[in-house]
Coordinates of C-alpha atoms in Angstrom, one line a residue:
Chain A
M1 CA 119.0 61.7 64.4
L2 CA 121.4 61.8 67.4
N3 CA 124.3 59.5 67.5
M4 CA 126.1 58.9 70.8
I5 CA 129.6 57.4 71.0
L6 CA 131.3 56.7 74.3
N7 CA 135.1 56.9 73.9
R8 CA 137.7 55.4 76.2
K9 CA 138.2 58.5 78.2
G10 CA 134.5 58.4 79.3
E11 CA 133.6 61.3 77.0
V12 CA 130.3 61.1 75.0
S13 CA 130.5 62.2 71.4
L14 CA 127.1 63.5 70.1
K15 CA 126.7 63.8 66.4
T16 CA 123.6 65.4 64.9
P17 CA 122.9 65.6 61.1
L18 CA 121.3 68.9 61.7
L19 CA 124.5 70.5 62.9
G20 CA 127.0 68.0 61.6
T21 CA 129.0 68.6 64.7
N22 CA 130.6 66.4 67.3
F23 CA 130.1 67.6 70.8
F24 CA 132.3 66.1 73.6
I25 CA 130.6 66.0 77.0
N26 CA 132.4 64.4 79.9
I27 CA 130.9 63.1 83.1
Y28 CA 131.2 66.4 84.9
D29 CA 129.2 68.1 82.2
M30 CA 126.5 65.4 82.6
V31 CA 126.5 65.9 86.4
Y32 CA 126.3 69.7 85.9
I33 CA 123.2 69.4 83.6
L34 CA 121.6 66.9 85.9
F35 CA 122.1 69.2 88.8
I36 CA 120.4 72.1 87.0
I37 CA 117.5 69.8 86.0
I38 CA 117.0 68.5 89.6
I39 CA 117.3 72.0 91.1
S40 CA 114.7 73.3 88.6
I41 CA 112.2 70.5 89.3
S42 CA 112.6 70.8 93.1
L43 CA 112.1 74.5 93.0
I44 CA 108.9 74.1 90.9
V45 CA 107.6 71.4 93.3
F46 CA 108.6 73.5 96.4
G47 CA 106.8 76.6 94.9
K48 CA 103.7 74.6 94.1
F49 CA 103.2 72.8 97.3
F50 CA 104.8 74.8 100.1
I51 CA 105.2 78.5 99.3
D52 CA 101.5 79.3 98.7
K53 CA 100.2 77.4 101.7
G54 CA 101.9 78.8 104.8
S55 CA 100.3 78.4 108.2
N56 CA 97.0 80.0 109.1
R57 CA 97.3 82.4 111.9
A58 CA 95.5 85.4 113.4
I59 CA 97.2 88.6 114.2
V60 CA 95.9 90.5 117.3
R61 CA 96.5 94.2 117.3
Y62 CA 96.0 96.5 120.2
N63 CA 95.9 100.2 119.5
G64 CA 97.3 99.6 116.1
K65 CA 100.3 97.5 117.3
E66 CA 100.7 93.8 116.9
I67 CA 100.6 92.1 120.3
M68 CA 100.3 88.5 119.4
A69 CA 100.0 85.9 116.5
L70 CA 97.8 82.9 117.2
D71 CA 98.1 79.6 115.4
L72 CA 94.7 78.8 114.1
R73 CA 95.5 75.1 113.8
K74 CA 95.7 74.9 117.6
N75 CA 92.5 75.2 119.7
Q76 CA 93.2 77.7 122.5
T77 CA 91.8 80.4 124.6
V78 CA 93.6 83.6 125.3
F79 CA 92.8 86.3 127.8
L80 CA 93.6 90.0 127.4
L81 CA 93.6 91.7 130.7
K82 CA 92.7 95.3 131.3
K83 CA 95.7 95.7 133.6
D84 CA 98.0 94.8 130.8
Y85 CA 96.2 96.7 128.1
P86 CA 94.7 99.8 129.8
L87 CA 92.6 101.0 126.8
L88 CA 90.4 97.9 127.0
L89 CA 87.0 98.5 128.5
G90 CA 87.3 95.2 130.4
D91 CA 89.0 91.9 130.2
M92 CA 88.6 90.1 126.9
E93 CA 88.5 86.4 126.0
I94 CA 89.6 85.2 122.6
E95 CA 88.9 81.7 121.4
V96 CA 90.5 79.7 118.6
K97 CA 88.5 76.7 117.6
E98 CA 88.7 74.5 114.5
G99 CA 90.8 77.0 112.4
K100 CA 88.6 79.9 113.3
I101 CA 88.8 82.7 115.8
A102 CA 86.3 84.8 117.8
V103 CA 86.1 87.2 120.7
V104 CA 83.8 85.4 123.0
K105 CA 83.8 87.8 125.9
E106 CA 84.3 91.5 125.9
K107 CA 82.9 94.7 127.4
S108 CA 81.7 97.4 125.0
P109 CA 78.5 99.4 124.5
Y110 CA 77.0 97.3 121.7
N111 CA 79.2 94.1 121.8
Y112 CA 79.7 94.1 118.0
C113 CA 82.9 92.1 118.0
S114 CA 81.5 89.2 120.0
L115 CA 78.4 89.4 118.0
M116 CA 80.4 88.7 114.8
G117 CA 81.2 85.2 116.0
F118 CA 84.0 83.0 114.5
T119 CA 85.9 83.9 111.4
G120 CA 88.5 82.0 109.5
E121 CA 88.4 84.3 106.5
S122 CA 91.0 86.9 105.8
T123 CA 88.4 89.3 104.4
R124 CA 86.4 89.3 107.6
P125 CA 88.5 90.8 110.4
I126 CA 87.2 91.1 113.9
I127 CA 87.0 94.8 114.9
C128 CA 86.5 95.8 118.6
Q129 CA 86.8 99.5 118.1
P130 CA 85.9 100.6 121.6
N131 CA 88.5 98.2 123.0
K132 CA 91.1 99.2 120.4
I133 CA 91.5 95.6 119.3
T134 CA 91.5 94.2 115.7
I135 CA 92.0 90.6 114.8
T136 CA 92.9 89.7 111.2
V137 CA 93.4 86.2 109.8
E138 CA 96.4 85.7 107.6
N139 CA 96.6 83.1 104.9
G140 CA 92.9 82.5 105.6
K141 CA 90.3 81.4 103.1
E142 CA 88.8 83.9 100.8
S143 CA 85.1 84.6 101.2
S144 CA 83.8 81.1 101.5
G145 CA 81.3 78.8 103.3
N146 CA 77.8 79.9 103.6
N147 CA 78.5 83.6 103.8
Q148 CA 80.6 84.0 100.6
V149 CA 81.0 87.7 101.3
D150 CA 84.1 89.8 100.6
A151 CA 82.9 92.8 102.6
E152 CA 80.0 93.9 104.8
V153 CA 78.0 97.1 104.8
R154 CA 76.3 98.1 108.0
Chain B
M1 CA 157.1 79.6 98.0
S2 CA 153.8 81.2 98.8
F3 CA 150.5 79.4 98.5
Y4 CA 149.5 82.0 95.9
M5 CA 152.5 81.0 93.6
M6 CA 151.7 77.2 94.1
G7 CA 148.1 77.9 93.0
E8 CA 149.3 79.8 90.0
R9 CA 151.6 76.9 88.9
R10 CA 148.8 74.4 89.3
K11 CA 146.6 76.6 87.2
M12 CA 149.2 76.9 84.4
K13 CA 149.7 73.1 84.4
K14 CA 146.0 72.5 84.0
E15 CA 145.8 75.0 81.2
K16 CA 148.7 73.2 79.4
D17 CA 147.0 69.8 79.8
R18 CA 143.8 71.1 78.4
E19 CA 145.6 72.6 75.3
Q20 CA 147.3 69.3 74.7
K21 CA 144.0 67.4 74.8
K22 CA 142.5 69.9 72.4
E23 CA 145.3 69.4 69.9
E24 CA 145.0 65.6 70.1
K25 CA 141.3 65.8 69.3
I26 CA 141.9 68.1 66.4
R27 CA 144.4 65.6 65.0
R28 CA 141.9 62.7 65.5
Y29 CA 139.0 64.5 63.8
P30 CA 140.7 66.9 61.3
K31 CA 137.6 67.5 59.1
Q32 CA 135.0 68.1 61.8
K33 CA 134.2 71.1 63.8
I34 CA 134.8 70.1 67.4
F35 CA 133.0 71.5 70.5
F36 CA 135.1 71.3 73.6
P37 CA 133.5 71.2 77.1
S38 CA 136.2 73.5 78.3
E39 CA 134.8 76.1 76.0
I40 CA 131.5 76.0 77.9
F41 CA 133.4 77.4 80.9
K42 CA 135.0 80.1 78.8
I43 CA 131.5 81.1 77.5
M44 CA 130.2 80.8 81.1
K45 CA 132.8 83.2 82.3
K46 CA 131.9 85.6 79.5
V47 CA 128.2 85.6 80.3
K48 CA 129.1 85.7 84.1
G49 CA 127.9 82.2 84.7
T50 CA 125.4 80.4 82.5
G51 CA 124.7 78.1 85.4
L52 CA 123.7 81.0 87.5
L53 CA 121.4 82.2 84.7
L54 CA 119.8 78.7 84.5
F55 CA 119.4 78.7 88.3
A56 CA 117.7 82.0 88.2
L57 CA 115.4 80.8 85.4
A58 CA 114.5 77.8 87.5
L59 CA 113.8 80.0 90.5
F60 CA 111.6 82.3 88.3
S61 CA 109.7 79.3 87.0
S62 CA 109.0 78.1 90.5
C63 CA 107.6 81.5 91.4
L64 CA 105.6 81.7 88.2
G65 CA 103.1 79.2 89.5
K66 CA 102.5 81.3 92.6
N67 CA 99.1 82.9 92.2
E68 CA 98.1 86.3 93.5
K69 CA 95.9 86.0 96.5
I70 CA 93.7 88.2 98.6
Y71 CA 95.2 90.1 101.5
T72 CA 93.4 92.1 104.2
K73 CA 94.7 94.9 106.3
T74 CA 93.1 97.4 108.7
V75 CA 93.7 101.1 109.2
E76 CA 92.5 102.6 112.5
D77 CA 91.5 105.9 114.0
L78 CA 90.6 107.8 110.8
F79 CA 87.1 109.2 110.4
D80 CA 86.3 107.6 113.8
T81 CA 86.2 104.1 112.4
V82 CA 88.3 101.1 111.4
H83 CA 89.0 100.8 107.7
V84 CA 89.3 97.3 106.2
I85 CA 91.2 97.0 102.9
S86 CA 91.2 93.8 101.0
G87 CA 92.8 93.2 97.6
Y88 CA 94.7 90.8 95.4
D89 CA 98.4 91.0 95.4
K90 CA 101.6 88.9 94.8
S91 CA 102.9 89.4 98.3
E92 CA 101.9 90.9 101.7
K93 CA 104.7 93.4 101.2
D94 CA 103.3 94.7 97.9
F95 CA 99.8 94.9 99.4
S96 CA 101.1 96.7 102.5
K97 CA 102.4 99.5 100.2
K98 CA 98.9 100.0 98.8
V99 CA 97.4 100.1 102.3
E100 CA 100.1 102.7 103.3
F101 CA 99.2 104.8 100.3
Y102 CA 95.5 104.6 101.4
K103 CA 96.4 105.4 105.0
K104 CA 98.5 108.5 104.1
E105 CA 95.9 109.9 101.8
M106 CA 93.0 109.3 104.2
E107 CA 94.9 110.8 107.1
E108 CA 95.3 114.0 105.2
L109 CA 91.5 114.1 104.4
H110 CA 90.6 113.1 108.0
N111 CA 92.7 116.1 109.2
L112 CA 90.9 118.4 106.8
Y113 CA 87.3 117.2 107.2
T114 CA 87.2 116.8 111.0
S115 CA 84.9 119.1 113.0
Y116 CA 86.0 117.7 116.3
E117 CA 89.8 118.0 116.3
D118 CA 92.3 120.9 116.1
I119 CA 95.2 119.9 113.8
E120 CA 98.4 121.8 114.0
K121 CA 99.1 124.0 111.0
V122 CA 95.8 122.8 109.3
N123 CA 92.7 124.8 108.7
N124 CA 89.9 122.3 108.8
I125 CA 86.1 122.2 109.3
K126 CA 86.6 122.9 113.0
T127 CA 88.7 126.0 112.2
I128 CA 85.8 127.2 110.0
N129 CA 83.3 126.6 112.8
D130 CA 85.5 128.3 115.4
N131 CA 85.6 131.4 113.2
A132 CA 81.9 131.5 112.5
G133 CA 80.7 135.1 112.2
V134 CA 84.2 136.3 112.8
K135 CA 86.3 135.9 109.6
P136 CA 86.7 133.8 106.4
V137 CA 89.1 130.9 106.8
K138 CA 91.6 130.0 104.1
V139 CA 91.3 126.2 103.5
D140 CA 92.6 123.4 101.3
K141 CA 90.8 123.0 97.9
R142 CA 89.6 119.6 99.0
I143 CA 87.5 121.2 101.7
I144 CA 86.1 123.6 99.1
A145 CA 85.2 120.7 96.8
L146 CA 83.5 118.8 99.7
L147 CA 81.4 121.8 100.8
K148 CA 80.5 122.8 97.2
D149 CA 79.3 119.2 96.3
S150 CA 77.4 118.8 99.6
I151 CA 75.6 122.2 99.0
K152 CA 74.9 121.3 95.4
W153 CA 73.4 117.9 96.3
N154 CA 71.3 119.6 99.0
R155 CA 69.9 122.1 96.5
E156 CA 69.6 119.8 93.5
I157 CA 68.7 116.4 95.0
S158 CA 67.2 116.8 98.5
N159 CA 67.5 119.2 101.3
K160 CA 67.1 116.4 103.9
V161 CA 70.9 116.3 104.4
N162 CA 72.0 119.7 105.5
I163 CA 75.7 120.2 106.4
A164 CA 74.9 123.5 108.1
A165 CA 72.9 121.7 110.8
G166 CA 75.9 121.0 113.0
G167 CA 74.4 122.9 115.9
V168 CA 71.4 120.5 116.1
I169 CA 73.6 117.5 115.7
Q170 CA 75.9 118.7 118.5
L171 CA 73.0 119.0 120.9
W172 CA 71.9 115.5 120.2
E173 CA 75.5 114.1 120.5
K174 CA 75.7 115.8 123.9
G175 CA 72.2 114.5 124.8
R176 CA 73.1 110.9 123.9
Q177 CA 76.2 111.0 126.0
E178 CA 74.4 112.4 129.0
K179 CA 71.4 110.1 128.3
R180 CA 68.9 112.9 128.1
I181 CA 66.8 114.5 125.3
P182 CA 68.0 117.9 124.3
N183 CA 66.0 121.0 125.4
H184 CA 63.4 121.8 122.7
E185 CA 64.1 125.6 122.8
E186 CA 67.8 124.9 122.4
L187 CA 67.0 122.7 119.4
E188 CA 64.8 125.5 117.9
R189 CA 67.6 128.1 118.3
A190 CA 70.1 125.7 116.7
K191 CA 67.7 125.1 113.8
K192 CA 67.5 128.8 113.1
C193 CA 71.3 128.9 112.6
S194 CA 71.2 125.9 110.1
N195 CA 70.5 127.8 106.9
I196 CA 72.8 126.3 104.3
D197 CA 73.1 129.8 102.7
N198 CA 75.1 130.8 105.8
I199 CA 78.1 128.9 104.2
V200 CA 79.9 131.4 102.0
I201 CA 82.5 129.9 99.7
D202 CA 85.1 132.0 97.9
E203 CA 86.7 129.7 95.4
E204 CA 89.1 132.3 94.1
N205 CA 90.6 133.0 97.4
S206 CA 89.9 129.4 98.7
T207 CA 88.1 130.7 101.8
V208 CA 85.0 129.6 103.7
F209 CA 83.0 132.0 105.9
L210 CA 80.0 131.2 108.1
K211 CA 77.8 134.3 108.2
E212 CA 76.2 133.6 111.6
K213 CA 78.2 133.1 114.8
C214 CA 75.9 130.1 115.8
T215 CA 76.2 128.2 112.5
R216 CA 78.2 124.9 112.7
I217 CA 79.2 122.7 109.7
N218 CA 78.9 119.0 110.2
V219 CA 79.9 116.8 107.2
G220 CA 79.3 113.5 109.0
A221 CA 76.7 112.3 106.4
V222 CA 79.1 112.9 103.4
A223 CA 82.7 113.3 104.4
K224 CA 83.8 109.7 104.9
G225 CA 82.3 108.5 101.6
Y226 CA 83.6 111.6 99.8
A227 CA 87.1 111.0 101.1
V228 CA 87.0 107.3 100.1
E229 CA 86.0 108.4 96.6
I230 CA 89.0 110.8 96.3
V231 CA 91.5 108.2 97.6
A232 CA 90.0 105.3 95.5
A233 CA 90.3 107.5 92.3
K234 CA 94.0 108.2 93.2
M235 CA 94.6 104.5 93.8
K236 CA 93.1 103.6 90.5
K237 CA 95.2 106.2 88.7
E238 CA 98.3 104.6 90.3
G239 CA 97.3 101.3 88.7
M240 CA 95.9 99.7 91.9
D241 CA 92.8 97.7 91.2
S242 CA 90.8 94.7 92.5
I243 CA 90.5 96.3 95.9
I244 CA 87.7 96.6 98.4
I245 CA 87.7 99.5 100.8
S246 CA 85.3 99.2 103.8
A247 CA 85.5 102.4 105.7
G248 CA 83.4 101.4 108.8
G249 CA 80.9 99.8 106.6
N250 CA 80.9 102.2 103.6
V251 CA 82.2 99.9 100.9
K252 CA 84.0 101.1 97.8
V253 CA 85.0 98.4 95.2
I254 CA 87.8 99.2 92.7
G255 CA 87.8 96.9 89.7
K256 CA 86.6 93.3 90.0
R257 CA 87.9 90.0 91.3
K258 CA 91.3 89.4 89.8
I259 CA 91.1 85.6 90.1
P260 CA 87.6 84.2 89.4
K261 CA 86.2 81.9 92.0
K262 CA 85.6 78.2 91.1
E263 CA 82.1 77.2 90.1
E264 CA 81.7 75.1 93.3
E265 CA 82.7 78.0 95.5
V266 CA 79.8 80.1 94.4
T267 CA 76.3 79.0 95.5
D268 CA 73.4 81.5 95.5
L269 CA 75.0 84.5 93.7
K270 CA 76.6 83.4 90.4
S271 CA 78.1 86.8 89.7
C272 CA 80.3 86.6 92.8
K273 CA 82.5 84.4 90.6
T274 CA 84.0 87.4 88.9
D275 CA 82.6 90.3 90.9
F276 CA 83.1 91.1 94.6
C277 CA 80.3 89.9 96.9
I278 CA 79.0 92.4 99.5
G279 CA 76.8 91.4 102.4
I280 CA 74.2 93.9 103.8
M281 CA 74.1 93.2 107.5
T282 CA 71.0 92.3 109.3
P283 CA 69.7 95.3 111.3
I284 CA 69.7 93.9 114.8
Y285 CA 70.6 95.7 118.1
N286 CA 72.2 92.7 119.7
D287 CA 70.1 93.5 122.8
K288 CA 67.3 91.2 124.1
E289 CA 65.0 94.1 125.0
L290 CA 65.6 96.2 122.0
D291 CA 65.3 93.2 119.6
N292 CA 62.1 92.1 121.1
G293 CA 59.7 92.0 118.2
N294 CA 62.5 92.8 115.7
P295 CA 61.6 90.7 112.6
Y296 CA 65.2 90.5 111.5
K297 CA 65.9 88.5 114.7
R298 CA 63.6 85.8 113.5
R299 CA 66.2 84.1 111.3
D300 CA 69.8 83.5 112.2
I301 CA 71.2 85.0 109.0
P302 CA 74.0 87.6 109.1
Y303 CA 72.8 89.4 105.9
I304 CA 69.5 90.7 104.7
S305 CA 70.8 90.5 101.1
K306 CA 74.0 90.1 99.1
I307 CA 75.0 91.9 96.0
A308 CA 77.7 91.3 93.4
V309 CA 79.5 94.5 92.3
S310 CA 82.5 95.9 90.5
D311 CA 83.7 99.5 90.4
T312 CA 81.0 100.8 92.6
S313 CA 80.1 101.9 96.1
V314 CA 77.7 100.4 98.6
V315 CA 76.7 102.4 101.6
T316 CA 74.1 101.6 104.4
T317 CA 72.5 104.0 106.8
G318 CA 70.8 102.6 109.9
S319 CA 70.5 103.4 113.6
Y320 CA 71.1 99.9 115.0
Q321 CA 74.8 100.4 115.4
R322 CA 74.9 104.0 116.7
Y323 CA 72.1 104.8 119.1
S324 CA 71.3 105.6 122.7
V325 CA 68.5 104.4 124.9
I326 CA 66.9 107.4 126.8
E327 CA 64.0 106.7 129.1
G328 CA 63.5 103.3 127.5
K329 CA 63.3 104.6 124.0
V330 CA 65.9 104.1 121.2
Y331 CA 67.3 107.3 119.7
G332 CA 69.5 106.9 116.6
H333 CA 72.1 109.3 115.2
I334 CA 70.3 110.4 112.0
I335 CA 68.4 113.6 112.8
N336 CA 65.4 114.7 110.8
M337 CA 65.7 118.5 110.5
D338 CA 61.9 118.9 110.1
T339 CA 61.2 117.3 113.5
M340 CA 64.7 117.9 115.0
Y341 CA 64.5 114.3 116.4
P342 CA 66.3 111.1 115.3
E343 CA 64.5 109.3 112.4
E344 CA 63.3 105.7 112.8
K345 CA 61.4 105.0 109.6
F346 CA 63.4 102.1 108.4
S347 CA 65.7 99.5 109.9
S348 CA 68.3 100.4 107.3
V349 CA 68.6 101.8 103.8
T350 CA 71.4 100.8 101.4
V351 CA 72.5 102.7 98.3
I352 CA 74.5 101.3 95.4
T353 CA 76.1 103.9 93.1
E354 CA 79.5 104.5 91.6
N355 CA 80.4 107.6 93.6
S356 CA 81.1 106.9 97.2
G357 CA 80.4 110.5 98.4
L358 CA 77.0 110.5 96.6
A359 CA 76.2 107.0 98.0
D360 CA 76.8 108.4 101.5
F361 CA 74.6 111.4 100.9
M362 CA 71.9 109.4 99.2
S363 CA 71.7 106.7 101.9
T364 CA 71.1 109.3 104.6
T365 CA 68.6 111.2 102.4
L366 CA 66.6 108.0 101.6
Y367 CA 66.7 107.1 105.3
L368 CA 65.0 110.4 106.1
L369 CA 62.5 110.4 103.2
S370 CA 59.4 108.1 103.1
F371 CA 59.7 105.0 100.9
E372 CA 57.5 106.5 98.2
E373 CA 59.3 109.8 98.3
G374 CA 62.7 108.0 98.0
K375 CA 61.5 105.8 95.1
N376 CA 60.2 108.8 93.2
L377 CA 63.5 110.7 93.9
L378 CA 65.5 107.9 92.4
V379 CA 63.3 107.8 89.3
K380 CA 64.0 111.6 88.9
L381 CA 67.7 111.0 89.2
R382 CA 68.0 108.3 86.5
G383 CA 69.8 110.8 84.3
I384 CA 72.9 111.0 86.5
G385 CA 73.7 107.3 86.4
R386 CA 72.9 104.2 88.3
I387 CA 71.6 104.8 91.8
D388 CA 69.9 101.7 93.3
A389 CA 68.5 101.3 96.8
I390 CA 67.5 98.5 99.2
W391 CA 65.2 99.4 102.0
A392 CA 65.0 97.1 105.1
M393 CA 61.5 98.0 106.3
K394 CA 60.5 97.8 110.0
S395 CA 58.1 95.0 109.0
G396 CA 61.0 92.7 107.9
N397 CA 60.1 93.3 104.3
I398 CA 63.0 94.1 101.9
E399 CA 62.1 96.6 99.1
T400 CA 64.4 97.5 96.2
T401 CA 64.5 99.7 93.2
E402 CA 63.2 98.1 90.0
S403 CA 66.6 97.4 88.5
I404 CA 67.6 95.2 91.4
V405 CA 66.1 91.8 90.7
D406 CA 66.7 88.6 92.6
G407 CA 69.0 86.6 90.4
E408 CA 72.6 86.3 89.4
D409 CA 73.9 89.5 91.0
Y410 CA 71.5 90.1 93.9
V411 CA 69.8 87.8 96.4
K412 CA 67.6 88.8 99.3
Y413 CA 66.4 86.7 102.3
D414 CA 62.9 86.7 103.7
F415 CA 62.4 87.8 107.3
K416 CA 58.6 88.2 107.3

């Protein structure tokens, strides 16, 4: 068993039958050990609850370049104007609602990107090829909800 | 006296005190082995800081719990489409490296397989076409491989997909842009130049020669899938797995899901727990007039069916995404060389097979064959591995090959 003796100098003497040794640990050593334990626990807690989560956001790219990052926790409407982005076929309206994003108005031959509707899944980006716009969700859910699809063939 | 000297003196005094304490303890416990806390610091110095080591361990343990998760990135402007790459990785940075690898490899293949662009210092399909009837063109071995396989599949599987029919395809592309039907005589002339034997491949010298001046190669029905297959094989060789490549709707799956889904996350397709889940889009035009009477518009479902797959390719051919309305009639982009007109037998045809290039070839072939002909062809091809198909009939009925059964890895929805 472990015997602990506190001497006058505030040192703790630990005696174990296994080792037959007296270890002297002073208050600084105890603080040091406690510090390491607290740091370890807090890092584990931090990693578990904060690192993985992050905030959901959507990255809007025009002609391959990132032009804005939209916070999906905030309902908002964003307009991309043809005068600012000349490769657009017309002005475009992007809406963020309840953690999901959609292109609600756009000009293109077949309107595929507005047809796609709202997405909050990282595996379902919005692609507006004729307008040179792509929208990808970061830190989004995996395939979920009713669709449960990782990729689409068309 | 300098600060440095003062510091040195203080250090020496501390060292002396420590030694005195040590001697005192030895006097008090003469028979016991004594461990002095000060020795910890000496050891710490030797191992360059045990504390630092412990701290690093704690940091590592905190990261250990961090699961890999799925990331998605897009690659644009290659093969005239947007490529969506999804895969499991520890960080976005690591995943981006994989996507960069894909992009670099695909870019090279795009430059080789394009029949529309001149690329500096590259002899590509366009260079071969431009030198038709003039001289053989020295090309990269990846062009030779693509042309050889396409010709082999045309001769051994079905001649419905003909890469020498570029002339006919060009006339239709021009017609769709100008919203007019190509002149029949022009089409007939182009058809006469579409003999696949006009493509002469010299493997030894790595050259390709088109015997007739009017022959044009168009690899649109094969090249994208073929390129994806090459790059996917390289990625797998490099140790990259659990990745889905969707090249404008041509899907290639490398490996299977790295982190299985929870039971409650999977509803109608149980195999999606470990396999990747692919949705086959509902063939609608998104146009009120064109979708008038379209049975797939009856239900508001984004997919006609879903399939759970691993290490395979899923490719769909249909006209509902690339078409033109000329004089009130829809003309798609898949040309039947027998009639020289766009084919409209099915709403879509999907092929599931391992090789992405073959999947591309087969989906176009089955789109051009009748349902019975297609089914019989797949029975004949059983020897070369799994090739399954899903036909979305114009009636709203979904037909499949026999091995695809509604159940754990396949589900279809009724539109009738």
